[in-house]
XYZ file of C-alpha atoms in Angstrom:
151
model
C 152.233 199.621 158.083
C 149.708 202.293 156.876
C 151.393 205.063 155.306
C 149.980 208.649 155.242
C 150.919 210.177 151.826
C 151.302 213.944 152.033
C 150.978 216.563 149.210
C 154.305 217.283 147.382
C 153.188 220.585 146.303
C 150.509 223.428 147.048
C 147.752 223.671 144.622
C 144.480 221.693 143.854
C 144.017 218.098 144.243
C 142.477 216.535 141.042
C 141.846 212.901 140.136
C 144.754 210.985 138.551
C 142.318 210.655 135.451
C 142.780 214.199 134.852
C 146.583 213.659 134.116
C 147.116 214.281 130.344
C 149.247 210.959 130.156
C 147.828 207.561 130.053
C 150.528 205.978 131.826
C 149.187 207.913 134.819
C 145.602 208.575 134.398
C 145.211 204.845 133.750
C 147.174 203.881 136.928
C 149.472 201.836 135.056
C 152.134 202.227 137.505
C 149.848 202.501 140.396
C 146.923 204.386 141.994
C 146.995 207.846 143.375
C 146.011 211.358 142.843
C 147.344 214.512 141.314
C 148.038 218.012 142.121
C 147.543 220.937 139.846
C 150.259 223.076 141.474
C 150.250 226.774 142.082
C 152.038 228.699 139.331
C 154.644 230.266 141.430
C 157.966 228.858 142.202
C 158.158 226.573 145.234
C 160.068 223.634 146.801
C 158.413 220.284 146.161
C 158.351 218.159 149.550
C 158.770 214.575 150.412
C 155.258 212.754 150.610
C 156.526 210.211 153.121
C 159.288 209.318 155.356
C 161.857 207.441 153.784
C 164.818 207.007 151.313
C 165.209 208.836 148.025
C 165.450 205.840 145.704
C 165.095 207.552 142.450
C 165.941 211.158 141.822
C 165.721 213.214 138.538
C 165.182 216.945 138.224
C 161.536 216.252 136.991
C 160.577 213.342 139.333
C 161.428 211.244 142.351
C 160.740 208.173 144.188
C 160.811 207.933 148.189
C 160.562 204.303 149.607
C 159.374 204.168 153.054
C 160.680 201.682 155.915
C 158.212 199.120 155.013
C 158.846 199.185 151.139
C 156.066 201.324 150.253
C 157.443 203.824 147.527
C 155.690 206.895 146.402
C 156.428 208.328 142.878
C 156.158 212.347 142.386
C 156.363 213.480 138.788
C 156.699 217.091 138.211
C 154.765 217.803 135.032
C 154.131 215.578 132.027
C 157.052 215.352 129.597
C 159.126 217.605 131.615
C 162.281 215.184 131.261
C 162.353 216.949 127.766
C 163.496 220.390 129.627
C 166.699 218.471 130.728
C 166.373 219.777 134.373
C 165.778 223.600 133.263
C 163.729 225.290 136.064
C 164.418 222.427 138.501
C 166.811 222.339 141.408
C 167.745 219.381 143.433
C 167.919 219.771 147.420
C 168.854 216.175 148.146
C 170.758 213.464 146.671
C 169.847 209.878 145.702
C 170.085 207.632 148.636
C 169.338 210.474 151.194
C 166.923 209.711 153.957
C 164.133 212.420 154.164
C 161.398 213.270 156.353
C 157.743 213.763 155.220
C 157.457 217.607 154.376
C 161.345 218.046 153.569
C 161.969 219.970 150.521
C 163.424 217.434 147.713
C 163.175 219.727 144.509
C 162.733 223.327 143.728
C 160.809 224.219 140.618
C 158.950 226.738 138.825
C 155.525 225.452 137.473
C 154.946 228.738 135.509
C 158.234 228.136 133.452
C 157.070 224.534 132.843
C 153.670 225.660 131.509
C 155.358 228.436 129.463
C 157.395 225.769 127.912
C 154.177 224.228 126.531
C 154.049 221.142 129.158
C 151.582 220.582 131.837
C 152.786 221.086 135.320
C 150.262 218.643 136.957
C 151.986 216.537 139.683
C 150.875 212.712 139.718
C 151.535 211.395 143.278
C 151.417 207.576 142.642
C 151.461 204.680 145.176
C 154.020 202.512 143.135
C 152.634 198.896 142.547
C 149.789 199.280 145.024
C 146.433 197.680 144.418
C 143.662 200.019 143.412
C 141.953 198.868 146.959
C 145.046 199.708 149.119
C 144.473 203.603 149.197
C 141.831 205.320 151.412
C 141.167 208.752 152.927
C 141.635 210.585 149.797
C 141.656 214.311 150.072
C 138.781 216.125 148.410
C 139.317 217.782 145.080
C 140.226 221.080 145.522
C 142.823 223.403 147.370
C 145.762 221.860 149.359
C 148.908 222.889 150.715
C 152.292 221.198 150.305
C 152.449 218.779 153.416
C 148.779 218.179 153.757
C 147.384 214.717 153.638
C 146.613 213.296 150.253
C 145.577 209.601 151.097
C 146.322 206.683 153.448
C 148.233 203.577 151.764
C 147.282 200.341 153.534
C 149.649 197.322 153.115
């Protein structure tokens, strides 16, 4: 089943290669894109319909009904912030709809702490040719389409 993956945050679409972490920039966990978020405090939304299978203050994975799972990582090395400036709106195992708020955060606080607030959005374990229809680099709103994921 082709899955339409939405932007989890408002900001600017950039290539995954722009992420200052080789795990994401080299697509080691899967292909995708990244969003350089607006600096204002905001909710990060689910990129697809599914179940929250992994949930941390700084990252989450939603698995769709066909098993395709999307990772959203809020910033780089933000695990070191130990949840500061993040608030969870769902629990692990909860069913969510695309566009539903999952985590609230403060990108400006992340940047002020010395971490990049960039948000990789990764199609976990997908082949590089499985994604099409990428949003062009530039402005994006939370809930706007980012790419299509074909099985």
